[in-house]
């Protein structure tokens, strides 16, 4: 497979799964795998990042993918808010995004949370209301 060429359906799911497990080893566990190939090639992989107990969601639809990180307390953030990456489904883009995920997970992350319809951001371990 050429690294700049778009990866199709099942091959993309397997490529992402293998890249994550190869790069993270025992620090990442596959928890869930869903797919609906008739729905624009959609799939979702859910991993548990063991050292910090974060959940990592990798979702693909059409020709792009997104990575989201969640914490035990319901906090969430998209990887693209923390690191720039191209999300077109190519081998090169997937490898680049997974490497950026590894770097982001090695540092502290400030999550967001919605409480009673209002958005909060984690600051020094506490969630503070984000003013619009």
XYZ file of N, CA and C in Angstrom, residues 6-10 12-13 16 34-45 57-67 85 87-90 94:
111
model
N -5.363 6.778 -0.655
C -6.511 6.584 0.233
C -6.733 5.100 0.510
N -7.041 4.786 1.760
C -7.267 3.405 2.185
C -8.774 3.172 2.260
N -9.236 2.085 1.750
C -10.657 1.804 1.677
C -11.140 0.882 2.793
N -12.316 1.120 3.257
C -13.133 0.300 4.141
C -12.365 -0.545 5.160
N -12.506 -1.867 5.070
C -11.949 -2.789 6.053
C -10.435 -2.625 6.191
N -8.705 0.069 6.060
C -8.422 1.221 6.924
C -8.597 0.857 8.386
N -9.657 0.148 8.711
C -9.899 -0.273 10.089
C -8.731 -1.110 10.586
N -5.427 1.077 10.973
C -5.428 1.920 12.179
C -5.235 1.057 13.422
N -16.674 -1.283 15.858
C -17.975 -1.269 15.182
C -17.765 -0.824 13.743
N -18.608 -1.330 12.855
C -18.529 -0.867 11.473
C -19.883 -1.011 10.788
N -20.098 -0.168 9.808
C -21.267 -0.227 8.944
C -20.796 0.212 7.565
N -20.310 -0.750 6.788
C -19.683 -0.444 5.506
C -20.658 0.185 4.518
N -21.950 -0.066 4.679
C -22.951 0.518 3.785
C -23.214 1.985 4.112
N -22.806 2.423 5.284
C -22.995 3.818 5.706
C -21.694 4.591 5.459
N -21.352 4.794 4.195
C -20.203 5.608 3.783
C -18.877 5.102 4.354
N -18.767 3.774 4.563
C -17.526 3.195 5.070
C -17.262 3.507 6.530
N -18.324 3.765 7.300
C -18.181 4.162 8.701
C -17.639 3.025 9.553
N -16.747 3.392 10.465
C -16.343 2.483 11.531
C -15.874 3.289 12.726
N -15.834 2.618 13.882
C -15.317 3.221 15.093
C -14.506 2.176 15.846
N -13.332 2.592 16.267
C -12.487 1.783 17.136
C -12.402 2.507 18.470
N -11.298 7.264 20.924
C -12.275 6.917 19.901
C -11.725 7.350 18.548
N -11.630 6.408 17.632
C -11.202 6.714 16.278
C -12.361 6.359 15.366
N -12.883 7.374 14.696
C -14.084 7.191 13.886
C -13.811 7.642 12.455
N -14.300 6.848 11.512
C -14.133 7.177 10.104
C -15.494 7.190 9.418
N -15.690 8.183 8.565
C -16.857 8.246 7.702
C -16.435 8.968 6.433
N -16.948 8.507 5.296
C -16.518 9.019 3.996
C -15.008 8.805 3.870
N -14.258 9.853 3.612
C -12.813 9.725 3.407
C -11.984 10.390 4.499
N -12.581 10.604 5.672
C -11.833 11.252 6.749
C -12.019 10.489 8.059
N -11.136 10.763 9.001
C -11.224 10.133 10.320
C -10.998 11.189 11.393
N -11.541 10.926 12.571
C -11.388 11.819 13.715
C -10.980 11.005 14.928
N -10.206 11.633 15.801
C -9.751 10.984 17.028
C -10.204 11.848 18.194
N -3.253 17.650 12.393
C -3.015 16.472 11.559
C -4.007 16.462 10.411
N -6.674 14.643 8.178
C -7.582 13.550 8.520
C -8.134 12.795 7.317
N -7.554 12.992 6.142
C -7.908 12.173 4.981
C -7.317 10.781 5.209
N -8.077 9.737 4.925
C -7.679 8.372 5.267
C -6.617 7.846 4.299
N -5.357 8.175 4.617
C -4.213 7.613 3.895
C -3.281 7.005 4.939
N -2.616 8.540 8.728
C -2.927 7.721 9.904
C -1.693 7.581 10.787
